[in-house]
Amino acid sequence: MAANDAVLLRSLELRLLRCSLPSDYPFKPSSADQSSPPGAHLFPHLHHLIDDALVLIESGQFLQALASSPASRSLFANLKLEPSDSAHHFYCETLPQCVSSFLDIDGSADSVELGYKALLVMTVGVAALFAFTQCNITGPLDNLPLMPLVELSVHKDETGGGDWKEWEAWALKELMSIGSDLCAKFCNLQYLVVARTLLMRTKDVLFEGNSSSIDGVRSISWWLARALFLHQKLLDERSSFLFDLLQVNTHESLSFLGTLEKIKDYWCAIEDCSTILSMLHLEVGIQNLYYGRVDTSKQHFESAAEISNYNFFVRGSLGFRTLHQVEPKAQLRLVAGTNDGDTSAPVSHKSSITDNYPLQQPSEVYEASDILMIPRFVADEGQSKGVEQDTQNNAIAASQLNAVHQAVILAQCLSMEKTARNDELQISYSYSSDEAPVDL
């Protein structure tokens, strides 16, 4: 693969991954992407298609990227959706065959073209995954068509909405076919089926052709693991089948991207390396925790904390959480540690509180609630600082929490909830990220 094309493909793949990761650094196009004329790479048309789809995804237009972008029209150019087709035939045969035909692994396509095509399919699949996540989890609720690819149907005007309801019912049965009902009512299930099918078929084709390590697709196992875990979260019971698939895909993800050196060698994104690796370990840890593998999940959480320079610790403290509380109660409290690991007192940081992070008084409450915005803690023995100075130090620590640190904190909350006793003293947490209690 030409060096310039390798850099361009990796840059496009990184843009797609960044759409799902917190980043403290603004996106910067690669030097090759900025300096290369349109004819400098071998497949400018494919590069343009992927770039257009990424622009739509980055702006939150997931349905357009999935169903009406030039990339999706190129992918589904030969897709035939007849009025007599069943959902099972379309999703289990027609759609996978369309992906295989587009990738043309047995044809004359070299690794450069295959990399572009695989990344294009992966981008469309991720758009479907984002669309499903948006309408069921994050919002806002969009009026999405039941059939994700209805705009690409050659007979879309001949197929009524009632048929798509039957297809949606099939998608429900398909997701429950591994032996569990859904835990709640979800909508637009076909989007998850499309995402899973596109990602899984692309990965299968690449691995069958021994092309799993080509540029542009190193993160496909990570994306597929996300789709599979989302499927698991919809179910009322844990699935051993999905667990086995998740183990395979997370192992492959860690194999390709499991160290800072591997990420730096692949993307050369020095400022984002720790974020990418920390989030990978966090997601793998959460998956293991969900299946009850507490020790394994703890190892991944510790790795994420170490990689992200997380320096906060949990300790016990007596404090007041509500305005009318008479006696202090024992709580678990997150405090910042010093460079030498001492957590006996809150840290006094060199940085100061900025104007956009105003210090709140301990007695301030939120609107009509009697819960204190900043809990008041009883001063520890041997400390000369009062509650106000203690609060100030914690607010300074909070101002230094980036998105990854907050994710690590939440992951630790989940881990502690799994292992601690189910009583008020064990599940009431106060965090200096916002100095408000979080009840799990």
Short mmCIF file of C-alpha atoms in Angstrom, two decimals:
data_model
loop_
_atom_site.label_atom_id
_atom_site.label_comp_id
_atom_site.label_asym_id
_atom_site.label_seq_id
_atom_site.Cartn_x
_atom_site.Cartn_y
_atom_site.Cartn_z
CA MET A 1 0.00 0.00 0.00
CA ALA A 2 1.32 3.44 -0.92
CA ALA A 3 2.50 5.37 2.11
CA ASN A 4 0.26 8.34 1.35
CA ASP A 5 -2.83 6.16 1.00
CA ALA A 6 -2.01 4.39 4.26
CA VAL A 7 -1.88 7.71 6.10
CA LEU A 8 -5.12 8.88 4.52
CA LEU A 9 -6.97 5.67 5.36
CA ARG A 10 -5.77 5.73 8.95
CA SER A 11 -6.78 9.38 9.25
CA LEU A 12 -10.31 8.60 8.03
CA GLU A 13 -10.58 5.64 10.40
CA LEU A 14 -9.44 7.82 13.30
CA ARG A 15 -12.06 10.44 12.45
CA LEU A 16 -14.74 7.76 12.65
CA LEU A 17 -13.44 6.49 15.99
CA ARG A 18 -13.24 10.01 17.40
CA CYS A 19 -16.98 10.41 16.84
CA SER A 20 -17.48 8.07 19.81
CA LEU A 21 -14.64 9.17 22.10
CA PRO A 22 -14.17 12.19 24.35
CA SER A 23 -11.36 14.37 23.13
CA ASP A 24 -9.70 17.41 24.67
CA TYR A 25 -8.07 18.15 21.34
CA PRO A 26 -9.78 19.62 18.26
CA PHE A 27 -9.73 17.54 15.12
CA LYS A 28 -6.77 18.29 12.88
CA PRO A 29 -6.69 16.87 9.37
CA SER A 30 -3.59 14.85 8.63
CA SER A 31 -0.76 16.59 6.83
CA ALA A 32 -1.17 14.17 3.95
CA ASP A 33 -4.86 15.02 3.69
CA GLN A 34 -4.11 18.74 3.63
CA SER A 35 -1.15 18.78 1.29
CA SER A 36 -2.02 16.07 -1.22
CA PRO A 37 -3.76 17.09 -4.44
CA PRO A 38 -6.87 15.10 -5.41
CA GLY A 39 -4.90 12.84 -7.74
CA ALA A 40 -2.13 12.06 -5.26
CA HIS A 41 -3.85 8.92 -3.94
CA LEU A 42 -4.96 5.93 -5.93
CA PHE A 43 -8.70 6.01 -5.25
CA PRO A 44 -9.85 9.64 -4.87
CA HIS A 45 -13.49 8.71 -5.52
CA LEU A 46 -13.63 6.26 -2.60
CA HIS A 47 -11.78 8.72 -0.39
CA HIS A 48 -14.32 11.42 -1.24
CA LEU A 49 -17.26 9.09 -0.52
CA ILE A 50 -15.92 8.19 2.92
CA ASP A 51 -15.10 11.80 3.73
CA ASP A 52 -18.64 12.93 2.85
CA ALA A 53 -20.15 10.20 5.04
CA LEU A 54 -17.88 11.17 7.93
CA VAL A 55 -18.93 14.80 7.65
CA LEU A 56 -22.56 13.71 8.02
CA ILE A 57 -21.77 11.50 11.02
CA GLU A 58 -19.70 14.23 12.68
CA SER A 59 -22.66 16.60 12.34
CA GLY A 60 -25.10 14.05 13.78
CA GLN A 61 -26.90 13.29 10.51
CA PHE A 62 -26.76 9.53 10.94
CA LEU A 63 -29.77 8.63 8.82
CA GLN A 64 -28.44 10.63 5.87
CA ALA A 65 -25.06 8.92 6.17
CA LEU A 66 -26.76 5.54 6.26
CA ALA A 67 -29.47 5.82 3.64
CA SER A 68 -28.93 8.77 1.31
CA SER A 69 -25.23 9.63 1.23
CA PRO A 70 -23.17 8.98 -1.91
CA ALA A 71 -21.25 6.38 0.11
CA SER A 72 -24.36 4.35 0.94
CA ARG A 73 -25.63 4.65 -2.63
CA SER A 74 -22.32 3.31 -3.88
CA LEU A 75 -22.39 0.44 -1.40
CA PHE A 76 -26.00 -0.51 -2.13
CA ALA A 77 -25.95 0.28 -5.86
CA ASN A 78 -26.80 -3.32 -6.78
CA LEU A 79 -29.09 -3.97 -3.83
CA LYS A 80 -32.38 -5.43 -4.98
CA LEU A 81 -35.30 -5.16 -2.60
CA GLU A 82 -38.35 -6.75 -4.18
CA PRO A 83 -41.87 -6.38 -2.76
CA SER A 84 -42.01 -10.12 -2.25
CA ASP A 85 -38.78 -10.25 -0.22
CA SER A 86 -39.02 -11.26 3.41
CA ALA A 87 -37.04 -9.62 6.19
CA HIS A 88 -35.21 -12.88 6.86
CA HIS A 89 -34.13 -13.26 3.24
CA PHE A 90 -33.05 -9.62 2.97
CA TYR A 91 -31.03 -9.37 6.19
CA CYS A 92 -29.60 -12.89 6.21
CA GLU A 93 -28.83 -13.32 2.51
CA THR A 94 -29.29 -10.24 0.33
CA LEU A 95 -27.51 -7.70 2.55
CA PRO A 96 -24.48 -9.91 3.39
CA GLN A 97 -24.10 -10.82 -0.29
CA CYS A 98 -24.21 -7.13 -1.17
CA VAL A 99 -21.31 -6.46 1.21
CA SER A 100 -19.28 -9.38 -0.14
CA SER A 101 -19.88 -8.27 -3.71
CA PHE A 102 -18.85 -4.70 -2.90
CA LEU A 103 -15.63 -5.78 -1.19
CA ASP A 104 -14.89 -8.29 -3.99
CA ILE A 105 -12.29 -10.10 -1.90
CA ASP A 106 -11.79 -12.77 -4.58
CA GLY A 107 -11.44 -10.26 -7.40
CA SER A 108 -8.52 -8.15 -8.52
CA ALA A 109 -8.82 -5.51 -5.81
CA ASP A 110 -5.52 -4.79 -4.08
CA SER A 111 -5.06 -3.92 -0.43
CA VAL A 112 -5.45 -0.18 -1.08
CA GLU A 113 -8.85 -0.50 -2.74
CA LEU A 114 -9.96 -3.13 -0.24
CA GLY A 115 -9.01 -0.84 2.63
CA TYR A 116 -11.06 2.02 1.23
CA LYS A 117 -14.07 -0.21 0.52
CA ALA A 118 -13.95 -1.90 3.92
CA LEU A 119 -13.76 1.46 5.67
CA LEU A 120 -16.71 2.70 3.61
CA VAL A 121 -18.86 -0.27 4.69
CA MET A 122 -17.71 0.18 8.28
CA THR A 123 -18.64 3.88 8.18
CA VAL A 124 -22.16 3.13 6.94
CA GLY A 125 -22.54 0.41 9.60
CA VAL A 126 -21.44 2.79 12.34
CA ALA A 127 -23.97 5.36 11.10
CA ALA A 128 -26.70 2.74 11.59
CA LEU A 129 -25.39 1.99 15.08
CA PHE A 130 -25.38 5.68 16.00
CA ALA A 131 -28.91 6.14 14.64
CA PHE A 132 -30.20 3.27 16.79
CA THR A 133 -28.37 4.58 19.86
CA GLN A 134 -29.74 8.07 19.34
CA CYS A 135 -33.39 7.10 19.03
CA ASN A 136 -33.29 4.64 21.96
CA ILE A 137 -30.70 5.95 24.42
CA THR A 138 -29.17 9.39 23.94
CA GLY A 139 -31.86 11.24 21.99
CA PRO A 140 -33.18 13.37 20.52
CA LEU A 141 -35.97 11.19 19.22
CA ASP A 142 -36.11 11.46 15.45
CA ASN A 143 -38.94 10.19 13.32
CA LEU A 144 -36.84 7.54 11.61
CA PRO A 145 -38.38 5.24 9.01
CA LEU A 146 -38.79 1.68 10.25
CA MET A 147 -36.79 0.35 7.30
CA PRO A 148 -33.32 1.97 7.31
CA LEU A 149 -32.66 1.37 3.61
CA VAL A 150 -36.11 2.17 2.28
CA GLU A 151 -34.76 5.09 0.23
CA LEU A 152 -32.50 2.69 -1.64
CA SER A 153 -35.29 0.27 -2.48
CA VAL A 154 -35.98 0.01 -6.19
CA HIS A 155 -39.64 -0.63 -5.33
CA LYS A 156 -40.03 1.62 -2.32
CA ASP A 157 -43.28 3.11 -3.61
CA GLU A 158 -44.83 -0.32 -4.01
CA THR A 159 -44.20 -1.41 -0.44
CA GLY A 160 -46.56 -0.17 2.23
CA GLY A 161 -45.76 0.80 5.79
CA GLY A 162 -47.52 -2.29 7.10
CA ASP A 163 -44.84 -4.51 5.59
CA TRP A 164 -42.12 -2.60 7.44
CA LYS A 165 -43.96 -3.27 10.70
CA GLU A 166 -43.72 -6.95 9.89
CA TRP A 167 -40.02 -6.49 9.25
CA GLU A 168 -39.68 -4.71 12.59
CA ALA A 169 -41.41 -7.65 14.26
CA TRP A 170 -38.93 -9.96 12.56
CA ALA A 171 -36.03 -7.84 13.86
CA LEU A 172 -37.45 -8.18 17.36
CA LYS A 173 -37.58 -11.96 17.02
CA GLU A 174 -34.09 -12.00 15.53
CA LEU A 175 -32.60 -10.14 18.49
CA MET A 176 -34.42 -12.46 20.91
CA SER A 177 -33.48 -15.62 19.01
CA ILE A 178 -30.45 -16.22 21.21
CA GLY A 179 -32.76 -17.13 24.07
CA SER A 180 -33.87 -14.01 25.92
CA ASP A 181 -36.65 -11.44 25.77
CA LEU A 182 -35.89 -7.74 25.56
CA CYS A 183 -35.74 -5.94 28.90
CA ALA A 184 -37.93 -3.07 27.67
CA LYS A 185 -39.62 -1.69 24.59
CA PHE A 186 -37.23 -0.38 21.94
CA CYS A 187 -37.84 1.14 18.54
CA ASN A 188 -36.14 0.93 15.14
CA LEU A 189 -34.56 -2.45 15.87
CA GLN A 190 -33.74 -2.91 12.19
CA TYR A 191 -31.02 -0.26 12.53
CA LEU A 192 -29.14 -2.43 15.00
CA VAL A 193 -29.61 -5.43 12.71
CA VAL A 194 -28.18 -3.43 9.78
CA ALA A 195 -25.21 -2.22 11.84
CA ARG A 196 -24.43 -5.69 13.15
CA THR A 197 -24.79 -7.27 9.69
CA LEU A 198 -22.55 -4.75 7.91
CA LEU A 199 -19.82 -4.84 10.56
CA MET A 200 -19.88 -8.60 11.05
CA ARG A 201 -19.93 -9.43 7.34
CA THR A 202 -17.10 -7.00 6.60
CA LYS A 203 -15.01 -8.47 9.40
CA ASP A 204 -15.71 -12.04 8.26
CA VAL A 205 -14.75 -11.24 4.67
CA LEU A 206 -11.53 -9.53 5.73
CA PHE A 207 -10.49 -12.31 8.08
CA GLU A 208 -11.32 -14.98 5.51
CA GLY A 209 -9.01 -13.23 3.08
CA ASN A 210 -6.27 -12.72 5.68
CA SER A 211 -6.71 -8.95 5.35
CA SER A 212 -7.61 -8.13 8.95
CA SER A 213 -4.51 -5.99 9.51
CA ILE A 214 -4.76 -3.74 6.46
CA ASP A 215 -4.93 0.00 6.97
CA GLY A 216 -8.32 1.50 7.66
CA VAL A 217 -9.99 -1.42 9.48
CA ARG A 218 -7.94 -2.07 12.63
CA SER A 219 -10.84 -0.80 14.76
CA ILE A 220 -13.58 -2.93 13.19
CA SER A 221 -13.45 -5.51 16.00
CA TRP A 222 -13.94 -2.69 18.51
CA TRP A 223 -16.97 -1.37 16.65
CA LEU A 224 -18.44 -4.85 16.35
CA ALA A 225 -17.92 -5.43 20.08
CA ARG A 226 -19.86 -2.24 20.74
CA ALA A 227 -22.75 -3.41 18.56
CA LEU A 228 -22.78 -6.83 20.23
CA PHE A 229 -22.69 -5.37 23.74
CA LEU A 230 -25.51 -3.00 22.87
CA HIS A 231 -27.48 -6.04 21.72
CA GLN A 232 -26.73 -7.69 25.07
CA LYS A 233 -27.88 -4.63 27.00
CA LEU A 234 -31.26 -4.82 25.29
CA LEU A 235 -31.82 -8.35 26.57
CA ASP A 236 -33.41 -9.32 29.85
CA GLU A 237 -30.84 -12.06 30.48
CA ARG A 238 -27.13 -12.47 29.85
CA SER A 239 -26.28 -14.46 26.75
CA SER A 240 -23.38 -16.90 26.67
CA PHE A 241 -23.43 -16.69 22.87
CA LEU A 242 -22.92 -12.92 22.88
CA PHE A 243 -20.35 -13.26 25.65
CA ASP A 244 -18.24 -15.59 23.50
CA LEU A 245 -18.45 -13.20 20.53
CA LEU A 246 -17.52 -10.28 22.75
CA GLN A 247 -14.51 -12.13 24.11
CA VAL A 248 -13.25 -12.79 20.59
CA ASN A 249 -13.71 -9.21 19.41
CA THR A 250 -12.31 -7.54 22.51
CA HIS A 251 -9.27 -9.81 22.35
CA GLU A 252 -8.73 -8.78 18.72
CA SER A 253 -9.18 -5.11 19.62
CA LEU A 254 -6.57 -5.35 22.37
CA SER A 255 -4.30 -7.27 20.01
CA PHE A 256 -4.39 -4.47 17.43
CA LEU A 257 -4.69 -1.41 19.71
CA GLY A 258 -3.85 -2.66 23.19
CA THR A 259 -0.73 -0.58 23.89
CA LEU A 260 0.28 3.03 23.47
CA GLU A 261 3.09 1.94 21.17
CA LYS A 262 0.69 0.17 18.81
CA ILE A 263 -1.61 3.17 18.66
CA LYS A 264 1.25 5.60 18.08
CA ASP A 265 2.73 3.43 15.35
CA TYR A 266 -0.64 3.13 13.63
CA TRP A 267 -2.14 6.62 13.95
CA CYS A 268 0.73 8.84 15.14
CA ALA A 269 -1.93 10.71 17.13
CA ILE A 270 0.22 11.38 20.17
CA GLU A 271 -2.28 13.68 21.90
CA ASP A 272 -5.13 11.17 21.51
CA CYS A 273 -3.30 7.92 22.25
CA SER A 274 -4.02 7.83 25.97
CA THR A 275 -7.69 8.71 25.40
CA ILE A 276 -8.15 5.91 22.85
CA LEU A 277 -6.43 3.27 24.96
CA SER A 278 -8.12 4.37 28.20
CA MET A 279 -11.56 4.16 26.64
CA LEU A 280 -10.78 0.76 25.13
CA HIS A 281 -9.84 -0.60 28.56
CA LEU A 282 -12.90 1.03 30.14
CA GLU A 283 -15.27 -0.53 27.63
CA VAL A 284 -13.68 -3.96 27.97
CA GLY A 285 -13.83 -3.60 31.74
CA ILE A 286 -17.51 -2.66 31.71
CA GLN A 287 -18.30 -5.63 29.49
CA ASN A 288 -16.51 -8.01 31.84
CA LEU A 289 -18.20 -6.44 34.86
CA TYR A 290 -21.60 -6.92 33.24
CA TYR A 291 -20.93 -10.65 32.99
CA GLY A 292 -19.74 -10.85 36.60
CA ARG A 293 -15.99 -11.03 35.91
CA VAL A 294 -15.15 -8.54 38.65
CA ASP A 295 -11.41 -9.23 38.91
CA THR A 296 -10.86 -8.95 35.16
CA SER A 297 -12.88 -5.75 34.96
CA LYS A 298 -10.92 -4.26 37.85
CA GLN A 299 -7.67 -4.87 35.99
CA HIS A 300 -8.97 -3.02 32.95
CA PHE A 301 -10.26 -0.13 35.08
CA GLU A 302 -6.86 0.14 36.76
CA SER A 303 -5.16 0.13 33.36
CA ALA A 304 -7.46 2.91 32.16
CA ALA A 305 -6.75 4.94 35.29
CA GLU A 306 -2.99 4.52 34.93
CA ILE A 307 -2.96 5.39 31.22
CA SER A 308 -5.09 8.52 31.72
CA ASN A 309 -2.99 9.76 34.68
CA TYR A 310 -5.98 9.40 36.96
CA ASN A 311 -4.93 10.42 40.48
CA PHE A 312 -8.04 10.26 42.63
CA PHE A 313 -8.83 7.97 45.52
CA VAL A 314 -11.83 6.89 47.56
CA ARG A 315 -11.83 7.31 51.31
CA GLY A 316 -14.39 7.45 54.09
CA SER A 317 -15.57 10.72 55.59
CA LEU A 318 -18.33 12.07 57.80
CA GLY A 319 -20.47 14.71 56.18
CA PHE A 320 -23.82 16.36 55.58
CA ARG A 321 -25.64 15.72 52.33
CA THR A 322 -28.92 17.53 52.89
CA LEU A 323 -29.83 20.96 54.20
CA HIS A 324 -31.79 19.68 57.19
CA GLN A 325 -29.49 16.82 58.19
CA VAL A 326 -28.70 16.95 61.92
CA GLU A 327 -25.91 14.43 62.33
CA PRO A 328 -23.13 13.64 59.84
CA LYS A 329 -23.21 10.29 58.12
CA ALA A 330 -20.39 8.12 56.83
CA GLN A 331 -19.88 8.43 53.09
CA LEU A 332 -17.40 7.37 50.49
CA ARG A 333 -15.62 10.41 49.13
CA LEU A 334 -13.43 10.91 46.10
CA VAL A 335 -10.38 13.05 46.80
CA ALA A 336 -7.39 14.08 44.74
CA GLY A 337 -4.09 12.44 45.61
CA THR A 338 -0.71 14.11 45.86
CA ASN A 339 2.24 13.20 43.71
CA ASP A 340 3.60 10.92 46.43
CA GLY A 341 0.28 9.09 46.75
CA ASP A 342 -0.74 10.69 50.07
CA THR A 343 -4.51 10.97 50.34
CA SER A 344 -4.71 11.98 53.96
CA ALA A 345 -5.79 15.48 53.01
CA PRO A 346 -7.28 17.18 50.00
CA VAL A 347 -4.69 18.35 47.55
CA SER A 348 -3.77 21.99 47.20
CA HIS A 349 -3.16 22.45 43.50
CA LYS A 350 -1.02 25.13 41.95
CA SER A 351 -3.76 26.01 39.49
CA SER A 352 -6.47 28.44 40.46
CA ILE A 353 -10.18 28.44 39.90
CA THR A 354 -11.07 30.17 36.67
CA ASP A 355 -13.91 32.63 36.25
CA ASN A 356 -16.00 30.06 34.42
CA TYR A 357 -15.85 27.69 37.42
CA PRO A 358 -17.39 29.72 40.25
CA LEU A 359 -16.95 28.47 43.80
CA GLN A 360 -20.27 27.55 45.38
CA GLN A 361 -20.97 27.83 49.08
CA PRO A 362 -21.45 24.55 50.99
CA SER A 363 -24.99 25.50 51.98
CA GLU A 364 -26.20 26.18 48.44
CA VAL A 365 -28.93 23.88 47.21
CA TYR A 366 -30.25 23.24 43.74
CA GLU A 367 -33.60 24.96 43.15
CA ALA A 368 -36.28 23.39 45.40
CA SER A 369 -34.20 20.39 46.46
CA ASP A 370 -32.80 20.13 49.98
CA ILE A 371 -29.73 18.25 48.72
CA LEU A 372 -26.58 20.33 49.03
CA MET A 373 -24.80 21.10 45.79
CA ILE A 374 -21.53 20.82 47.74
CA PRO A 375 -21.74 18.40 50.70
CA ARG A 376 -20.27 19.65 53.95
CA PHE A 377 -17.70 17.31 55.44
CA VAL A 378 -16.48 17.21 59.02
CA ALA A 379 -12.89 18.42 59.15
CA ASP A 380 -10.39 15.63 59.74
CA GLU A 381 -8.29 15.58 62.88
CA GLY A 382 -4.97 17.34 62.51
CA GLN A 383 -6.22 19.54 59.69
CA SER A 384 -6.30 23.24 60.33
CA LYS A 385 -8.27 24.02 57.20
CA GLY A 386 -11.98 24.53 57.57
CA VAL A 387 -14.81 23.28 55.45
CA GLU A 388 -14.64 26.26 53.12
CA GLN A 389 -10.97 25.70 52.26
CA ASP A 390 -11.63 21.97 51.93
CA THR A 391 -14.41 22.73 49.46
CA GLN A 392 -12.15 25.06 47.50
CA ASN A 393 -9.47 22.39 47.13
CA ASN A 394 -12.05 19.90 45.93
CA ALA A 395 -13.42 22.41 43.43
CA ILE A 396 -9.90 22.91 42.07
CA ALA A 397 -9.56 19.15 41.72
CA ALA A 398 -12.88 19.04 39.94
CA SER A 399 -11.76 21.62 37.40
CA GLN A 400 -8.99 19.24 36.33
CA LEU A 401 -11.25 16.27 35.61
CA ASN A 402 -11.37 15.60 31.89
CA ALA A 403 -13.95 13.42 30.18
CA VAL A 404 -11.87 10.24 30.50
CA HIS A 405 -11.37 10.80 34.24
CA GLN A 406 -15.11 11.20 34.68
CA ALA A 407 -15.65 7.96 32.76
CA VAL A 408 -13.15 6.21 35.04
CA ILE A 409 -15.05 7.50 38.07
CA LEU A 410 -18.34 6.17 36.74
CA ALA A 411 -16.72 2.82 35.94
CA GLN A 412 -15.45 2.63 39.51
CA CYS A 413 -18.98 3.39 40.70
CA LEU A 414 -20.28 0.39 38.78
CA SER A 415 -17.52 -1.80 40.15
CA MET A 416 -18.12 -0.72 43.74
CA GLU A 417 -21.85 -1.24 43.37
CA LYS A 418 -21.19 -4.82 42.24
CA THR A 419 -18.87 -5.65 45.12
CA ALA A 420 -20.16 -3.55 48.04
CA ARG A 421 -23.01 -4.27 50.43
CA ASN A 422 -26.36 -2.99 49.25
CA ASP A 423 -26.97 -0.45 51.98
CA GLU A 424 -27.02 3.31 52.24
CA LEU A 425 -23.50 3.67 53.59
CA GLN A 426 -22.02 1.70 50.70
CA ILE A 427 -23.92 3.14 47.76
CA SER A 428 -23.90 6.86 48.61
CA TYR A 429 -21.00 8.55 46.88
CA SER A 430 -19.88 12.16 46.80
CA TYR A 431 -17.58 13.20 44.00
CA SER A 432 -15.45 16.25 43.72
CA SER A 433 -16.24 16.38 40.01
CA ASP A 434 -19.38 18.31 40.92
CA GLU A 435 -19.33 17.99 44.73
CA ALA A 436 -22.81 16.47 44.70
CA PRO A 437 -23.76 13.01 45.93
CA VAL A 438 -24.42 10.33 43.37
CA ASP A 439 -26.79 7.55 44.42
CA LEU A 440 -26.36 4.40 42.37
#
